[in-house]
Coordinates of N, CA and C in Angstrom, one line a residue:
X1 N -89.9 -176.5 46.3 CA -88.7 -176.8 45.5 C -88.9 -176.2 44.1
X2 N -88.3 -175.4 44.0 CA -88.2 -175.0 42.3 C -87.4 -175.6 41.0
X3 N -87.8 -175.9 40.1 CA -87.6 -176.9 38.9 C -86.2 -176.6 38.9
X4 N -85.0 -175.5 39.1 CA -83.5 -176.2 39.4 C -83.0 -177.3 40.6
X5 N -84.2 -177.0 41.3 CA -83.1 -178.2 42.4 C -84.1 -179.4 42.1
X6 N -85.5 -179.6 41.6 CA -85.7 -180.5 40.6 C -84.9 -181.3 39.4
X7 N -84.4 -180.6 39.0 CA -83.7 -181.1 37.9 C -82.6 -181.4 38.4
X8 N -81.9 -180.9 39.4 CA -80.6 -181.2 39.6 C -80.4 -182.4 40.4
X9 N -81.5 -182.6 41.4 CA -82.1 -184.5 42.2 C -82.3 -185.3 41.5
X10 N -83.0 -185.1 40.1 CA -83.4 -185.9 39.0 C -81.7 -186.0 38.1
X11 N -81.2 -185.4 37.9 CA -79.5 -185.4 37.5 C -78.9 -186.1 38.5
X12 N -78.7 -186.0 39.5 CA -77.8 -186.9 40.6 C -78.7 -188.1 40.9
X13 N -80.1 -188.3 40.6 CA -80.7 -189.7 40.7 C -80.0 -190.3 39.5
X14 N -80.0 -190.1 38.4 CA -79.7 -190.6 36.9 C -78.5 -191.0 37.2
X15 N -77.5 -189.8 37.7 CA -76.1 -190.3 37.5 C -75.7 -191.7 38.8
X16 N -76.6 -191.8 39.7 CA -76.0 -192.5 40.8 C -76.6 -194.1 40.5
X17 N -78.0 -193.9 39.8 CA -78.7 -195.3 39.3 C -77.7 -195.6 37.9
X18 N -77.4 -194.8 37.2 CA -75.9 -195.3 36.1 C -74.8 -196.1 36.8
X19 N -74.3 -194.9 37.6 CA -73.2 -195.2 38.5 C -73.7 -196.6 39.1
X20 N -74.3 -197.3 39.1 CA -74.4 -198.3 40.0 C -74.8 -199.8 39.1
X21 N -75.0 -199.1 37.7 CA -75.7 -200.0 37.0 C -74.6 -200.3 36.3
X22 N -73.4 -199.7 36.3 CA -72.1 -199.8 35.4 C -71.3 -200.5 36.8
X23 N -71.1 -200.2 38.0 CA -70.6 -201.3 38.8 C -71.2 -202.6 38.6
X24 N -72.4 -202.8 38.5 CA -72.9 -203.9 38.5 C -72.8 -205.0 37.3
X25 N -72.5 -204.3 36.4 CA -72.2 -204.9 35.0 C -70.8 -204.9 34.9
X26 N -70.0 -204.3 35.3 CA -68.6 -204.8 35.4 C -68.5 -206.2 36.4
X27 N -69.1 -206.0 37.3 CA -68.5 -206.8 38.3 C -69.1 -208.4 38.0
X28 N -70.4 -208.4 37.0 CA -71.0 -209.4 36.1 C -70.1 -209.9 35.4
X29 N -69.5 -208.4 34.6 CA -68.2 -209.3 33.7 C -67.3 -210.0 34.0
X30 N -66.9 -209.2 35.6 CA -65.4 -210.2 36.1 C -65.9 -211.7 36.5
X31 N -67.0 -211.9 36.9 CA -67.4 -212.7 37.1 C -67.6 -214.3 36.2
X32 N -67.8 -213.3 35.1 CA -68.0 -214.1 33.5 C -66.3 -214.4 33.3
X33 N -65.6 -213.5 33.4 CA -64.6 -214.0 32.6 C -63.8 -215.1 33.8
X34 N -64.0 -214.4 35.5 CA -63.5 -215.4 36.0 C -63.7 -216.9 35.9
X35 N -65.3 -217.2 35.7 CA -65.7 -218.6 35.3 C -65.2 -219.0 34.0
X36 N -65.1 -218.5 32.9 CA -64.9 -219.0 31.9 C -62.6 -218.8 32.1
X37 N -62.2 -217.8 32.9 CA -60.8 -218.8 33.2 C -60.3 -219.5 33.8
X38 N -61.3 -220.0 34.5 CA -60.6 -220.9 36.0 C -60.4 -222.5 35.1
X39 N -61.7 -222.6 34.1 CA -61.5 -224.1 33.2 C -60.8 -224.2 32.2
X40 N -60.4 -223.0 31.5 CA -59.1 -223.3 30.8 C -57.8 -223.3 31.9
X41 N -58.1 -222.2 32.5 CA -56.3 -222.8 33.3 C -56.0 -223.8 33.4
X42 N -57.0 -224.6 34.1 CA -57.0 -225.9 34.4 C -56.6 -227.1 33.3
X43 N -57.4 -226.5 32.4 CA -57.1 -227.4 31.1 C -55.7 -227.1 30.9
X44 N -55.1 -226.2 30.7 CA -53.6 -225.8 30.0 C -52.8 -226.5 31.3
X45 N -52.9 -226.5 32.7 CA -52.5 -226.8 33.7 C -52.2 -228.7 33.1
X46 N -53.3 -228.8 32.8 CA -53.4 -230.4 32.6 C -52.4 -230.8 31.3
X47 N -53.0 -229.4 30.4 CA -51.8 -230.2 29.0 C -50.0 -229.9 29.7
X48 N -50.2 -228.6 30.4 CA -48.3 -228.7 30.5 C -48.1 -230.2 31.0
X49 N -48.9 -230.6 32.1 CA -48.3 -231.9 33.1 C -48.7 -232.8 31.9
X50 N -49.6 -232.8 31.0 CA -49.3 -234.2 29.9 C -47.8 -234.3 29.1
X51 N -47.7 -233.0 28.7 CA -46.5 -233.3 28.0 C -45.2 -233.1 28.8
X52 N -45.1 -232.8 30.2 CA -44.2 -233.0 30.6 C -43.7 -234.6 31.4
X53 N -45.4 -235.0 31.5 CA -45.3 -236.6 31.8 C -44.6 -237.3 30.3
X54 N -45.5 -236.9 29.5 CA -44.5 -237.8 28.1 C -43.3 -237.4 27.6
X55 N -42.7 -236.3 28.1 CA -41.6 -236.2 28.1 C -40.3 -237.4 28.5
X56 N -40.6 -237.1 30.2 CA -40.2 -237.7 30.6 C -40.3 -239.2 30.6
X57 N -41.7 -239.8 30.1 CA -41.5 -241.2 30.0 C -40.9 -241.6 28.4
X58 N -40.8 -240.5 27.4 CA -39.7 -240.7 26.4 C -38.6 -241.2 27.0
X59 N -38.2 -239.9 27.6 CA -36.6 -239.9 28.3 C -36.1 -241.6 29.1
X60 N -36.9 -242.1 29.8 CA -37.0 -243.3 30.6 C -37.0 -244.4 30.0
X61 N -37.9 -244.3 29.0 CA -37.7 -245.4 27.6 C -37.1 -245.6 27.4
X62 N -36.2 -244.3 26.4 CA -34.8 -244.4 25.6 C -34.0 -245.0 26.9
X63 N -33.6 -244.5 27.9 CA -32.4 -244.8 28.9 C -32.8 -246.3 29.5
X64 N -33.4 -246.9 29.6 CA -34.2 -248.5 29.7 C -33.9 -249.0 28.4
X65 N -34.4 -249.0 27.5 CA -34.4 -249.9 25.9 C -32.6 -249.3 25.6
X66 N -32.3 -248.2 25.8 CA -30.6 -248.0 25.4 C -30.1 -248.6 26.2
X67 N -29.3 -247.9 26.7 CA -27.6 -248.4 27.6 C -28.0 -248.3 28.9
X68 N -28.9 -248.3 29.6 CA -29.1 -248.2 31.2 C -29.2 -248.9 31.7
X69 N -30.5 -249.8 31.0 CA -30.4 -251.3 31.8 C -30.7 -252.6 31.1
X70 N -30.8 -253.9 31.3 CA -30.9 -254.8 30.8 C -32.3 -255.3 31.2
X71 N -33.3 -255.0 29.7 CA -35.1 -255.4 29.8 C -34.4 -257.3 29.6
X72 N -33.8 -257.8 29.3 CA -34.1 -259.4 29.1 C -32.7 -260.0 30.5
X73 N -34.1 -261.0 30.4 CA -33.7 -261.8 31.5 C -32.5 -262.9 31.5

């Protein structure tokens, strides 16, 4: 084997150990970012349904303590 197709196996070794080390590090990242989104979703998931629970038990309040029904016996 003469030092061009030396160098050229040593060039497609480099590029395919890169090539593989840059999949591997991406797919590290998705991995990072999917763990660190799944607990905020969740968290934001939790705050919409908090304030859509206090919403509505504003709304229920007012329409109970106002004109809807009679609290005293």
């Amino acid at each position: 084997m003469d030092w061009s197709r030396g160098y050229a196996l040593i060039v497609a070794a480099a590029f395919l150990s890169e090539y593989i080390r840059v999949r591997v590090d991406y797919h590290i990242l998705e991995l990072t970012l999917i763990c660190i989104a799944v607990p905020v979703l969740f968290f934001a998931v939790c705050v919409v349904c908090y304030l859509v629970l206090a919403s509505l038990t504003d709304r229920v309040c007012n329409f109970i303590e106002g004109n809807g029904f009679r609290t005293d016996p």
